[in-house]
Short mmCIF file of C-alpha atoms in Angstrom, two decimals:
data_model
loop_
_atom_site.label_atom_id
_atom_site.label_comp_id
_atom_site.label_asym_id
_atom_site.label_seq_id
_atom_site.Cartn_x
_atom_site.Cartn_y
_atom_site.Cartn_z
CA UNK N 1 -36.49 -9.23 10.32
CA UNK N 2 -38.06 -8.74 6.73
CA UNK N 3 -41.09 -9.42 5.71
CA UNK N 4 -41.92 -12.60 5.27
CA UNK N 5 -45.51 -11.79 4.35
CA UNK N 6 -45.30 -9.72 1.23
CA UNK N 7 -42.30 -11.56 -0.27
CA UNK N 8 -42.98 -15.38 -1.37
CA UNK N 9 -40.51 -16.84 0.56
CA UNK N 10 -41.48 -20.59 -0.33
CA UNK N 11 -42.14 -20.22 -3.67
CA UNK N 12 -38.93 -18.07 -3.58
CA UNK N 13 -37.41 -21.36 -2.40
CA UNK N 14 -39.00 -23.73 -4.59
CA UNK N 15 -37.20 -21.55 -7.05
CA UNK N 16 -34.27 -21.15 -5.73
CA UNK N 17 -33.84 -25.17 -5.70
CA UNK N 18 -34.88 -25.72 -9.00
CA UNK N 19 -31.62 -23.49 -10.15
CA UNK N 20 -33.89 -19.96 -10.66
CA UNK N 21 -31.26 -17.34 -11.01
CA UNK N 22 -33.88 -14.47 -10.79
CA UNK N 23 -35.46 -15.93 -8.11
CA UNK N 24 -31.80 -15.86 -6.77
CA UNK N 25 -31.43 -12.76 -6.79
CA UNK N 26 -34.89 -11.71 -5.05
CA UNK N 27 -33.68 -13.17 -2.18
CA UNK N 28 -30.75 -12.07 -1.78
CA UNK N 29 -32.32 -8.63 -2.30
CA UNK N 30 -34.90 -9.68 0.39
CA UNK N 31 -32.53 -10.76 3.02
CA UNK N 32 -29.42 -8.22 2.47
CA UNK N 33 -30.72 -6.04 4.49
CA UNK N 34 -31.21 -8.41 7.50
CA UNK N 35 -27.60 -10.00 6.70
CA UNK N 36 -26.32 -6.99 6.72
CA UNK N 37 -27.59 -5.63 10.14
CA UNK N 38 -26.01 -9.20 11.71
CA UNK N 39 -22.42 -8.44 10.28
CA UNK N 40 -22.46 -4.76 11.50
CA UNK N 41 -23.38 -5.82 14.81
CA UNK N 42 -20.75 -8.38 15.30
CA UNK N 43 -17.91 -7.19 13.07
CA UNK N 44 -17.82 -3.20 14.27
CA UNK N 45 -14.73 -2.40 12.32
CA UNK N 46 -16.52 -2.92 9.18
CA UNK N 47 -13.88 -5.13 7.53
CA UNK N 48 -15.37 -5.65 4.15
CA UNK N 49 -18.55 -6.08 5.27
CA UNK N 50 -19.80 -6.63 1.70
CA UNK N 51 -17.82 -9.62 1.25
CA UNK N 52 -18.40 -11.20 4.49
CA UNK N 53 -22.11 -10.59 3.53
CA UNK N 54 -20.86 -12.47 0.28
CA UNK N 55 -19.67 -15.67 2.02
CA UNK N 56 -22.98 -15.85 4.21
CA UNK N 57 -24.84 -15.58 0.83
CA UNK N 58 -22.88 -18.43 -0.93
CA UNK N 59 -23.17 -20.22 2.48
CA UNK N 60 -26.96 -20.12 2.63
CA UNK N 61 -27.13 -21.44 -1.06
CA UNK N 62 -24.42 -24.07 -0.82
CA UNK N 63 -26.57 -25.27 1.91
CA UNK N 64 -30.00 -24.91 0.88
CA UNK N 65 -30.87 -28.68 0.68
CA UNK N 66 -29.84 -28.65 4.21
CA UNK N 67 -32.86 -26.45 4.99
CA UNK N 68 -35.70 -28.53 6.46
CA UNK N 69 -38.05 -25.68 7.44
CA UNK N 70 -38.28 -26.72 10.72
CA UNK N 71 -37.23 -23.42 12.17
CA UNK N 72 -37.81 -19.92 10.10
CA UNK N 73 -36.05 -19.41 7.50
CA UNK N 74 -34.41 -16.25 8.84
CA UNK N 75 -33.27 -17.78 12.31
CA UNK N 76 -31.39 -20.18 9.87
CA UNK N 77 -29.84 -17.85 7.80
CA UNK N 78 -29.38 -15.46 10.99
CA UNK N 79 -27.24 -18.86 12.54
CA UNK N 80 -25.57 -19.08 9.31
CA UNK N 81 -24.44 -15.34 9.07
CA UNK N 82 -23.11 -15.54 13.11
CA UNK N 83 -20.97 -18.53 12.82
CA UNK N 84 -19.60 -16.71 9.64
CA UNK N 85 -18.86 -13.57 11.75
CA UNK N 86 -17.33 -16.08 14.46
CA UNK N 87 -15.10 -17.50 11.62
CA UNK N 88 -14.12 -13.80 10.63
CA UNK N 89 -13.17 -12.66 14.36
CA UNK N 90 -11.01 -15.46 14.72
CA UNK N 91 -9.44 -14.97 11.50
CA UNK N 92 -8.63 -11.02 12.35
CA UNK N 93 -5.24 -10.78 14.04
CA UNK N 94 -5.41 -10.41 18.09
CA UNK N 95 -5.26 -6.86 19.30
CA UNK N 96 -2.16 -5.10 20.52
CA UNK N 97 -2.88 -4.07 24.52
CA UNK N 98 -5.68 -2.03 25.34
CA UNK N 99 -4.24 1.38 26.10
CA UNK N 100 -5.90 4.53 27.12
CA UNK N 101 -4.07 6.51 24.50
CA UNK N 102 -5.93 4.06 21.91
CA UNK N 103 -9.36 5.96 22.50
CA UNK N 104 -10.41 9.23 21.04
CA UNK N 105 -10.77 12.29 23.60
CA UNK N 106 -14.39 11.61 23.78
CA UNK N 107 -14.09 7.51 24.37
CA UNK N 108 -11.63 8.40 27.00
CA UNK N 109 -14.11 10.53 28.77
CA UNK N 110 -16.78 8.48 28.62
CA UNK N 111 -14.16 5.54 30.07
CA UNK N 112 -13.31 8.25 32.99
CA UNK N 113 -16.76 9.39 33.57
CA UNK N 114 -17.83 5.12 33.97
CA UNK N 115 -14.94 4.13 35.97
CA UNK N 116 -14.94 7.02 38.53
CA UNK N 117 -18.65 8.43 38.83
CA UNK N 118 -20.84 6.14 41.23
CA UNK N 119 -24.15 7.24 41.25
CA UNK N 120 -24.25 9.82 37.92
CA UNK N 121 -26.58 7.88 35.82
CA UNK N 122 -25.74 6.66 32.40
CA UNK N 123 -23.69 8.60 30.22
CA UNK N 124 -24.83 10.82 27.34
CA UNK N 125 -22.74 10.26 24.61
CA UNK N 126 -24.09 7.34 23.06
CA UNK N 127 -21.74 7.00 20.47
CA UNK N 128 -19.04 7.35 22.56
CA UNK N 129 -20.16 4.82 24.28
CA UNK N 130 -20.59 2.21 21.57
CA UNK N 131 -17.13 2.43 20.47
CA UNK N 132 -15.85 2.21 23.37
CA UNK N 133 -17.64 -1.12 24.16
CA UNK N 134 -16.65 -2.10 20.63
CA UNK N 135 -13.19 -1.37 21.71
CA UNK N 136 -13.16 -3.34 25.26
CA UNK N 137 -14.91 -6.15 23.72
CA UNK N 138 -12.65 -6.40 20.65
CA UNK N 139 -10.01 -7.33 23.27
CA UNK N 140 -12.25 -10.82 24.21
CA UNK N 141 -11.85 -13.93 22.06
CA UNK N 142 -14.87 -14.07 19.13
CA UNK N 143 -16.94 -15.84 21.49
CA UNK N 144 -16.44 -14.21 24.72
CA UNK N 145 -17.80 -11.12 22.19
CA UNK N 146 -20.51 -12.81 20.77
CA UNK N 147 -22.22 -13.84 23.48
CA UNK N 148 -21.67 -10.52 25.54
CA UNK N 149 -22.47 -8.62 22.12
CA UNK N 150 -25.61 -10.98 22.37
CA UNK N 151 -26.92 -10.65 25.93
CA UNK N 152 -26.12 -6.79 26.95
CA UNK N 153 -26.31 -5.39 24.09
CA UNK N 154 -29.00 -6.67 21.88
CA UNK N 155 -30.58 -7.89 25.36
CA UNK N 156 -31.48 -11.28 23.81
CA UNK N 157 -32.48 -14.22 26.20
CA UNK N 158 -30.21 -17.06 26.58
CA UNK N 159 -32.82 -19.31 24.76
CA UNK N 160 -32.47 -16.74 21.27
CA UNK N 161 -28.57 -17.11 21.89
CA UNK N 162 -28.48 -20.90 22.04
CA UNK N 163 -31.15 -20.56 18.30
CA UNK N 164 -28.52 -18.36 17.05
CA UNK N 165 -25.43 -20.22 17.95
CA UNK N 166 -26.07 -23.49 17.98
CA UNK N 167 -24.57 -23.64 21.62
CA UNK N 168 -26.80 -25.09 25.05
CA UNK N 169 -28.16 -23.07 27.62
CA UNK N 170 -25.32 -23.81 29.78
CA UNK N 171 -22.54 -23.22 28.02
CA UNK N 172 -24.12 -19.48 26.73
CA UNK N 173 -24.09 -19.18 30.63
CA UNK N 174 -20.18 -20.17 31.04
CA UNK N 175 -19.02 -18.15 28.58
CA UNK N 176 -20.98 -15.49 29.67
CA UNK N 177 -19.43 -15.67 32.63
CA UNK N 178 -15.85 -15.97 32.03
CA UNK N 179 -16.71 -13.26 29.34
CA UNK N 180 -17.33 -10.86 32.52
CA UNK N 181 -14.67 -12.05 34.42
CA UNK N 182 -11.84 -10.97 31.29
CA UNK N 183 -13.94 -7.66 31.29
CA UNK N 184 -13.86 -7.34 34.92
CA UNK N 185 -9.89 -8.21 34.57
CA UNK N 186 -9.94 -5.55 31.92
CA UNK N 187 -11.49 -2.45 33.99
CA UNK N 188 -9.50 -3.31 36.70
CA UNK N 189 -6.26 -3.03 34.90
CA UNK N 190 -7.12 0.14 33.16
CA UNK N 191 -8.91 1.99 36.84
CA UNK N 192 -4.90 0.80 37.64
CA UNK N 193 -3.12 2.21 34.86
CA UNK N 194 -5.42 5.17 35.23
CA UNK N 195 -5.48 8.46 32.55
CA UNK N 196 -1.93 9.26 31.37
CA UNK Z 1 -14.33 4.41 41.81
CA UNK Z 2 -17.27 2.51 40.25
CA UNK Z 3 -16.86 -1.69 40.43
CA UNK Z 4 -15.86 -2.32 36.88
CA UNK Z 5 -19.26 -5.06 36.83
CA UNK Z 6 -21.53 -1.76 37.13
CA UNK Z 7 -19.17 0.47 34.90
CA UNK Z 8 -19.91 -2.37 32.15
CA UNK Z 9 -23.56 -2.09 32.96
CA UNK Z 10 -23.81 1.69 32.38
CA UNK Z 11 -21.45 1.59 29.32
CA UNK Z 12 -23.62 -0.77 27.65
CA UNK Z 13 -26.72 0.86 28.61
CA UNK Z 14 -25.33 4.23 27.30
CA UNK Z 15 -24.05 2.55 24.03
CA UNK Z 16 -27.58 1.20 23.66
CA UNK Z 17 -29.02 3.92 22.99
CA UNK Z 18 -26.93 5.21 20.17
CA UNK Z 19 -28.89 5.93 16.89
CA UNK Z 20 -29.26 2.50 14.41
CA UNK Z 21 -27.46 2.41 11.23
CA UNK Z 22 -29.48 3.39 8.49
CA UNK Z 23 -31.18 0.62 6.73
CA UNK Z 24 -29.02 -0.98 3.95
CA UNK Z 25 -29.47 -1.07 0.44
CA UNK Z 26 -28.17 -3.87 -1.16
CA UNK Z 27 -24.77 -2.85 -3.65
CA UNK Z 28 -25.35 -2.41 -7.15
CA UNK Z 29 -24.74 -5.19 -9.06
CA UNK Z 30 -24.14 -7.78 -5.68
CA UNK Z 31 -27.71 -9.38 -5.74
CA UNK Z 32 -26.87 -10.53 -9.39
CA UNK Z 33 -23.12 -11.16 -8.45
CA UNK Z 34 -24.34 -13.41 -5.98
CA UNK Z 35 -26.88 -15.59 -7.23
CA UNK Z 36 -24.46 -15.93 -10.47
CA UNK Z 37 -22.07 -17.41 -8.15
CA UNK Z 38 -24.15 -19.27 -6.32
CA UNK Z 39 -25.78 -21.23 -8.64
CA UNK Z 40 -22.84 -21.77 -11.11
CA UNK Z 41 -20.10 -22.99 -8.18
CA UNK Z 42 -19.06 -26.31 -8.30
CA UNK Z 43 -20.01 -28.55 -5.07
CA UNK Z 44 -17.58 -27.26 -2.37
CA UNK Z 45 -14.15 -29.10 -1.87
CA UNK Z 46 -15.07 -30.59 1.80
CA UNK Z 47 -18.96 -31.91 0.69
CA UNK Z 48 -16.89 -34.14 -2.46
CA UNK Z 49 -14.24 -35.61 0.40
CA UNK Z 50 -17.49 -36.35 2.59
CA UNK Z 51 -18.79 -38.15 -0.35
CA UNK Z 52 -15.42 -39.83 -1.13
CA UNK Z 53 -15.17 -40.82 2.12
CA UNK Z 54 -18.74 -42.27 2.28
CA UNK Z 55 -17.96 -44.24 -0.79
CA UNK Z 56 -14.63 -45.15 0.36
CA UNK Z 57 -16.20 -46.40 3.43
CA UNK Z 58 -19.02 -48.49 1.76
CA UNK Z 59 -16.22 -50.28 -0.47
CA UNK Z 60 -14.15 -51.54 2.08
CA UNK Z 61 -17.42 -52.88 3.59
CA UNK Z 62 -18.05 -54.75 0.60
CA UNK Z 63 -14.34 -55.81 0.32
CA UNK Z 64 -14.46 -57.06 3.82
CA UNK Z 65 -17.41 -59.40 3.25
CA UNK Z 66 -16.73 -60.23 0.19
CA UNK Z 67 -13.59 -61.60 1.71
CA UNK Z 68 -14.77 -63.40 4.67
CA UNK Z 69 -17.54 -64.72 2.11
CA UNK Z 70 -14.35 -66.37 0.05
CA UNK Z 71 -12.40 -67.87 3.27
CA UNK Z 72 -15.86 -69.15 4.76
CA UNK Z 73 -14.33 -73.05 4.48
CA UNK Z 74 -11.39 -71.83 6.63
CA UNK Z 75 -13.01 -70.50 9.27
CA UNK Z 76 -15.13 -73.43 8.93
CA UNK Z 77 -12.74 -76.39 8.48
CA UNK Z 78 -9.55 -74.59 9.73
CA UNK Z 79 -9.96 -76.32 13.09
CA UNK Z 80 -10.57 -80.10 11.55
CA UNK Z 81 -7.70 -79.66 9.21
CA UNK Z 82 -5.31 -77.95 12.26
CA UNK Z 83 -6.58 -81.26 14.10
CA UNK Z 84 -5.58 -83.53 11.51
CA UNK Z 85 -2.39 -82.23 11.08
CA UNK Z 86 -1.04 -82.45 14.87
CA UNK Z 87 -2.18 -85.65 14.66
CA UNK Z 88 -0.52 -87.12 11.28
CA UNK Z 89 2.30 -84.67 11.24
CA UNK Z 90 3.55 -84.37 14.76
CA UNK Z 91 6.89 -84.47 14.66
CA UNK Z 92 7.60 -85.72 17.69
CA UNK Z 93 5.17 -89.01 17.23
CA UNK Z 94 7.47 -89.17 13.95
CA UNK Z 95 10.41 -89.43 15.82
CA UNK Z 96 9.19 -91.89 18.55
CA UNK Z 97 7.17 -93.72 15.86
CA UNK Z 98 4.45 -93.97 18.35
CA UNK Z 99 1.43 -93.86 15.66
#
Protein backbone atom coordinates (compact mmCIF):
# COMPACT_ATOMS: atom_id res chain seq x y z
CA UNK A 1 0.00 0.00 0.00
CA UNK A 2 1.71 3.56 -0.17
CA UNK A 3 1.61 5.99 2.02
CA UNK A 4 -1.20 7.72 2.31
CA UNK A 5 0.12 9.84 5.16
CA UNK A 6 3.05 11.72 3.74
CA UNK A 7 1.55 12.21 0.26
CA UNK A 8 -1.67 14.63 0.06
CA UNK A 9 -3.84 12.36 -1.38
CA UNK A 10 -7.03 14.72 -1.21
CA UNK A 11 -5.59 17.70 -2.09
CA UNK A 12 -3.82 15.50 -4.74
CA UNK A 13 -7.42 14.86 -5.83
CA UNK A 14 -8.86 18.15 -5.58
CA UNK A 15 -6.15 18.73 -8.11
CA UNK A 16 -6.40 16.18 -10.09
CA UNK A 17 -10.25 17.22 -10.79
CA UNK A 18 -9.66 20.62 -11.37
CA UNK A 19 -7.43 19.43 -14.62
CA UNK A 20 -3.76 19.76 -12.55
CA UNK A 21 -1.36 18.06 -14.85
CA UNK A 22 1.48 18.15 -12.19
CA UNK A 23 -0.63 17.07 -9.69
CA UNK A 24 -1.26 14.29 -12.35
CA UNK A 25 1.65 13.17 -12.45
CA UNK A 26 2.36 12.94 -8.50
CA UNK A 27 -0.01 10.44 -8.41
CA UNK A 28 0.68 8.45 -10.76
CA UNK A 29 4.22 8.52 -9.32
CA UNK A 30 2.57 7.75 -5.90
CA UNK A 31 0.55 4.82 -6.91
CA UNK A 32 2.90 3.09 -9.74
CA UNK A 33 4.42 1.30 -7.50
CA UNK A 34 1.27 -0.26 -5.91
CA UNK A 35 -0.25 -0.71 -9.61
CA UNK A 36 2.49 -2.24 -10.50
CA UNK A 37 2.81 -4.96 -7.73
CA UNK A 38 -1.19 -5.87 -8.72
CA UNK A 39 -0.28 -6.52 -12.49
CA UNK A 40 2.81 -8.67 -11.62
CA UNK A 41 0.85 -10.69 -9.41
CA UNK A 42 -1.93 -11.49 -11.73
CA UNK A 43 -0.31 -11.26 -15.17
CA UNK A 44 3.08 -13.56 -14.39
CA UNK A 45 4.22 -13.56 -17.95
CA UNK A 46 4.85 -9.96 -17.81
CA UNK A 47 3.07 -9.08 -21.07
CA UNK A 48 3.75 -5.42 -21.30
CA UNK A 49 3.24 -4.79 -18.00
CA UNK A 50 3.93 -1.07 -18.53
CA UNK A 51 1.09 -0.64 -20.73
CA UNK A 52 -1.38 -2.60 -18.88
CA UNK A 53 -0.22 -0.33 -15.96
CA UNK A 54 -1.08 2.42 -18.67
CA UNK A 55 -4.74 1.43 -19.21
CA UNK A 56 -5.35 1.14 -15.29
CA UNK A 57 -3.89 4.71 -15.13
CA UNK A 58 -6.19 6.20 -17.88
CA UNK A 59 -8.93 4.04 -16.24
CA UNK A 60 -8.60 5.58 -12.79
CA UNK A 61 -8.68 9.16 -14.39
CA UNK A 62 -11.45 8.57 -16.90
CA UNK A 63 -13.27 7.62 -13.87
CA UNK A 64 -12.36 9.91 -11.24
CA UNK A 65 -15.81 11.64 -10.85
CA UNK A 66 -16.96 8.21 -10.19
CA UNK A 67 -14.89 8.23 -6.98
CA UNK A 68 -17.11 8.92 -3.95
CA UNK A 69 -14.55 8.27 -1.19
CA UNK A 70 -16.55 5.95 0.40
CA UNK A 71 -13.95 3.22 0.37
CA UNK A 72 -9.95 4.13 0.24
CA UNK A 73 -8.78 5.36 -2.45
CA UNK A 74 -6.33 2.50 -3.07
CA UNK A 75 -8.96 -0.43 -2.65
CA UNK A 76 -10.60 1.53 -5.61
CA UNK A 77 -7.86 1.83 -7.73
CA UNK A 78 -6.63 -1.80 -6.53
CA UNK A 79 -10.50 -2.99 -8.01
CA UNK A 80 -9.81 -0.97 -10.96
CA UNK A 81 -6.28 -2.44 -11.78
CA UNK A 82 -7.84 -6.35 -11.18
CA UNK A 83 -10.74 -6.14 -13.44
CA UNK A 84 -8.12 -4.66 -15.94
CA UNK A 85 -5.87 -7.74 -15.41
CA UNK A 86 -9.21 -9.91 -15.76
CA UNK A 87 -9.83 -8.08 -19.13
CA UNK A 88 -6.08 -8.85 -20.16
CA UNK A 89 -6.24 -12.75 -19.24
CA UNK A 90 -9.17 -13.15 -21.22
CA UNK A 91 -7.81 -11.31 -24.03
CA UNK A 92 -4.40 -13.63 -24.05
CA UNK A 93 -4.95 -16.63 -26.30
CA UNK A 94 -5.86 -20.06 -24.31
CA UNK A 95 -2.90 -22.25 -23.62
CA UNK A 96 -1.85 -25.22 -25.70
CA UNK A 97 -2.07 -28.57 -23.18
CA UNK A 98 -0.19 -28.63 -20.16
CA UNK A 99 2.69 -30.98 -20.84
CA UNK A 100 5.48 -32.08 -18.66
CA UNK A 101 8.04 -31.32 -21.30
CA UNK A 102 6.67 -27.55 -20.99
CA UNK A 103 8.54 -27.11 -17.53
CA UNK A 104 12.16 -26.44 -16.99
CA UNK A 105 14.29 -29.38 -15.28
CA UNK A 106 13.86 -27.70 -12.04
CA UNK A 107 9.77 -27.04 -12.36
CA UNK A 108 9.60 -30.62 -13.30
CA UNK A 109 11.24 -31.66 -10.13
CA UNK A 110 9.55 -29.70 -7.98
CA UNK A 111 6.12 -31.16 -9.90
CA UNK A 112 7.70 -34.84 -9.14
CA UNK A 113 8.86 -34.13 -5.71
CA UNK A 114 4.77 -32.65 -4.92
CA UNK A 115 3.00 -35.31 -6.68
CA UNK A 116 4.93 -38.36 -5.30
CA UNK A 117 6.44 -37.39 -1.75
CA UNK A 118 3.68 -37.71 1.09
CA UNK A 119 4.96 -36.58 4.14
CA UNK A 120 8.45 -34.56 2.94
CA UNK A 121 7.45 -31.15 3.92
CA UNK A 122 7.30 -28.28 1.55
CA UNK A 123 9.68 -27.98 -1.10
CA UNK A 124 12.77 -25.75 -1.20
CA UNK A 125 12.93 -24.23 -4.33
CA UNK A 126 10.76 -21.41 -4.05
CA UNK A 127 11.08 -20.19 -7.33
CA UNK A 128 10.56 -23.25 -8.77
CA UNK A 129 7.70 -23.40 -7.20
CA UNK A 130 6.11 -20.12 -8.23
CA UNK A 131 6.42 -20.82 -11.79
CA UNK A 132 5.20 -23.75 -11.66
CA UNK A 133 1.93 -22.57 -9.96
CA UNK A 134 2.04 -19.75 -12.50
CA UNK A 135 2.13 -22.43 -15.05
CA UNK A 136 -0.85 -24.80 -13.64
CA UNK A 137 -2.89 -21.85 -12.99
CA UNK A 138 -2.34 -20.22 -16.39
CA UNK A 139 -4.23 -23.30 -17.65
CA UNK A 140 -7.66 -21.99 -15.51
CA UNK A 141 -9.96 -19.40 -17.07
CA UNK A 142 -8.96 -15.55 -15.71
CA UNK A 143 -11.21 -16.05 -12.94
CA UNK A 144 -10.73 -19.47 -11.81
CA UNK A 145 -6.91 -17.72 -11.49
CA UNK A 146 -7.86 -14.79 -9.85
CA UNK A 147 -9.56 -15.97 -7.19
CA UNK A 148 -7.10 -18.98 -6.50
CA UNK A 149 -4.17 -16.35 -7.17
CA UNK A 150 -6.25 -14.41 -4.44
CA UNK A 151 -6.95 -16.91 -1.66
CA UNK A 152 -3.68 -19.33 -1.61
CA UNK A 153 -1.45 -17.29 -2.61
CA UNK A 154 -1.76 -13.83 -1.30
CA UNK A 155 -3.89 -15.66 1.57
CA UNK A 156 -6.55 -12.90 1.41
CA UNK A 157 -10.00 -13.53 3.13
CA UNK A 158 -12.99 -13.98 1.07
CA UNK A 159 -14.35 -10.58 2.40
CA UNK A 160 -10.84 -8.62 0.73
CA UNK A 161 -11.68 -10.76 -2.50
CA UNK A 162 -15.32 -9.75 -2.81
CA UNK A 163 -13.63 -5.52 -2.08
CA UNK A 164 -11.35 -6.35 -4.81
CA UNK A 165 -13.62 -7.90 -7.31
CA UNK A 166 -16.67 -6.62 -6.98
CA UNK A 167 -18.07 -10.29 -6.70
CA UNK A 168 -20.35 -11.71 -3.29
CA UNK A 169 -19.15 -13.89 -0.77
CA UNK A 170 -20.74 -16.73 -2.40
CA UNK A 171 -19.84 -16.69 -5.61
CA UNK A 172 -15.77 -16.07 -4.49
CA UNK A 173 -16.72 -19.44 -2.75
CA UNK A 174 -18.07 -21.23 -6.12
CA UNK A 175 -15.48 -20.32 -8.10
CA UNK A 176 -13.15 -21.20 -5.66
CA UNK A 177 -14.37 -24.31 -5.73
CA UNK A 178 -14.73 -25.31 -9.21
CA UNK A 179 -11.26 -23.53 -9.43
CA UNK A 180 -9.93 -26.66 -7.27
CA UNK A 181 -11.86 -29.07 -8.88
CA UNK A 182 -10.06 -28.06 -12.72
CA UNK A 183 -6.78 -28.15 -10.59
CA UNK A 184 -7.62 -31.33 -9.01
CA UNK A 185 -8.63 -32.54 -12.77
CA UNK A 186 -5.28 -31.14 -13.70
CA UNK A 187 -2.87 -33.14 -11.16
CA UNK A 188 -4.69 -36.03 -11.78
CA UNK A 189 -4.09 -36.07 -15.45
CA UNK A 190 -0.48 -35.21 -15.21
CA UNK A 191 0.25 -38.07 -11.82
CA UNK A 192 -1.43 -40.17 -15.13
CA UNK A 193 0.65 -39.08 -17.85
CA UNK A 194 3.50 -39.28 -15.41
CA UNK A 195 7.46 -38.04 -16.30
CA UNK A 196 8.33 -38.90 -19.93
CA UNK B 1 1.38 -40.56 -4.58
CA UNK B 2 0.28 -37.34 -2.82
CA UNK B 3 -3.78 -36.37 -3.43
CA UNK B 4 -3.33 -33.65 -5.95
CA UNK B 5 -5.65 -31.22 -3.16
CA UNK B 6 -2.46 -31.49 -0.75
CA UNK B 7 0.17 -31.38 -3.67
CA UNK B 8 -1.59 -27.85 -4.47
CA UNK B 9 -1.31 -26.99 -0.83
CA UNK B 10 2.47 -27.57 -0.58
CA UNK B 11 3.16 -26.03 -4.05
CA UNK B 12 1.61 -22.93 -3.05
CA UNK B 13 3.08 -22.85 0.26
CA UNK B 14 6.58 -23.43 -1.29
CA UNK B 15 5.92 -20.74 -4.03
CA UNK B 16 5.02 -18.43 -1.16
CA UNK B 17 7.91 -18.07 0.05
CA UNK B 18 9.86 -17.05 -2.98
CA UNK B 19 11.72 -13.64 -2.64
CA UNK B 20 9.28 -10.33 -3.69
CA UNK B 21 10.06 -8.45 -6.72
CA UNK B 22 12.00 -5.56 -6.07
CA UNK B 23 10.06 -2.45 -5.57
CA UNK B 24 9.25 -0.60 -8.86
CA UNK B 25 10.31 2.58 -10.04
CA UNK B 26 8.06 4.21 -12.13
CA UNK B 27 9.56 4.45 -16.19
CA UNK B 28 11.11 7.51 -17.21
CA UNK B 29 9.03 9.70 -18.83
CA UNK B 30 5.48 7.41 -18.05
CA UNK B 31 4.25 9.56 -15.02
CA UNK B 32 4.25 12.61 -17.50
CA UNK B 33 3.07 10.33 -20.46
CA UNK B 34 0.26 9.52 -18.45
CA UNK B 35 -1.22 12.39 -16.92
CA UNK B 36 -0.71 14.12 -20.55
CA UNK B 37 -3.02 11.57 -21.75
CA UNK B 38 -5.19 11.55 -19.23
CA UNK B 39 -6.20 14.84 -18.97
CA UNK B 40 -6.16 15.75 -22.74
CA UNK B 41 -8.43 12.46 -23.96
CA UNK B 42 -11.61 13.12 -25.20
CA UNK B 43 -14.68 11.55 -23.09
CA UNK B 44 -14.49 7.80 -23.95
CA UNK B 45 -16.64 6.42 -26.92
CA UNK B 46 -19.14 4.22 -24.57
CA UNK B 47 -19.74 7.31 -21.71
CA UNK B 48 -21.02 9.71 -25.14
CA UNK B 49 -23.51 6.60 -26.33
CA UNK B 50 -24.65 6.44 -22.52
CA UNK B 51 -25.34 10.06 -22.82
CA UNK B 52 -26.94 9.72 -26.30
CA UNK B 53 -28.91 7.20 -25.14
CA UNK B 54 -30.07 9.12 -22.01
CA UNK B 55 -31.02 11.95 -24.23
CA UNK B 56 -32.50 9.79 -26.75
CA UNK B 57 -34.52 8.31 -24.08
CA UNK B 58 -35.77 11.63 -22.48
CA UNK B 59 -36.98 12.80 -26.11
CA UNK B 60 -39.12 10.13 -26.92
CA UNK B 61 -40.62 10.76 -23.43
CA UNK B 62 -41.40 14.12 -24.36
CA UNK B 63 -42.59 13.03 -27.87
CA UNK B 64 -44.86 10.54 -26.29
CA UNK B 65 -46.68 13.08 -24.11
CA UNK B 66 -46.56 15.59 -26.14
CA UNK B 67 -48.56 13.35 -28.37
CA UNK B 68 -51.11 11.96 -26.14
CA UNK B 69 -51.35 15.75 -24.92
CA UNK B 70 -52.50 16.57 -28.82
CA UNK B 71 -55.08 13.47 -29.23
CA UNK B 72 -56.50 14.16 -25.58
CA UNK B 73 -60.22 14.94 -27.37
CA UNK B 74 -59.96 11.44 -28.93
CA UNK B 75 -59.41 9.54 -26.21
CA UNK B 76 -61.92 11.69 -24.70
CA UNK B 77 -64.76 11.92 -27.26
CA UNK B 78 -63.68 8.88 -29.40
CA UNK B 79 -66.34 6.80 -27.67
CA UNK B 80 -69.39 9.54 -28.11
CA UNK B 81 -68.46 10.07 -31.68
CA UNK B 82 -67.96 5.91 -32.31
CA UNK B 83 -71.58 5.97 -30.62
CA UNK B 84 -73.00 8.41 -32.84
CA UNK B 85 -71.86 6.93 -35.77
CA UNK B 86 -73.37 3.22 -35.30
CA UNK B 87 -76.24 4.91 -34.63
CA UNK B 88 -76.70 7.45 -37.74
CA UNK B 89 -74.58 5.46 -40.07
CA UNK B 90 -75.49 1.86 -39.59
CA UNK B 91 -75.80 0.48 -42.61
CA UNK B 92 -77.99 -1.98 -42.00
CA UNK B 93 -80.78 0.52 -40.29
CA UNK B 94 -80.06 2.28 -43.83
CA UNK B 95 -81.12 -0.52 -45.63
CA UNK B 96 -84.21 -1.49 -43.51
CA UNK B 97 -84.95 2.24 -43.05
CA UNK B 98 -85.77 1.46 -39.53
CA UNK B 99 -84.60 5.02 -38.04
Amino acid sequence: MPDDEAFDLAGCLARVRAQDQTAARDLVGHLYPFVIRIVRSHLPRRVAEEDLAQDIFLKMFTRLDQYQGNVPFTHWVSRIAVTTCIDQLRAQKRRPEFRWADLAENEAEMLDHVLADENASAPDDALAARELVNKLLAQLNPEDQLVLRLLDLEQKTIREISALTGWNGALVKVRAFRARRKLHKLFTALQRKERS
Amino acid sequence: MNPPDKAWQRLVTAARRAPADAPASVPYGFATRVAAQALTQPAPAGLSLERLAIRALGVACLAAVLGVAANYSVFTNGSAEEEAFFTTDDPAAIVLDVS
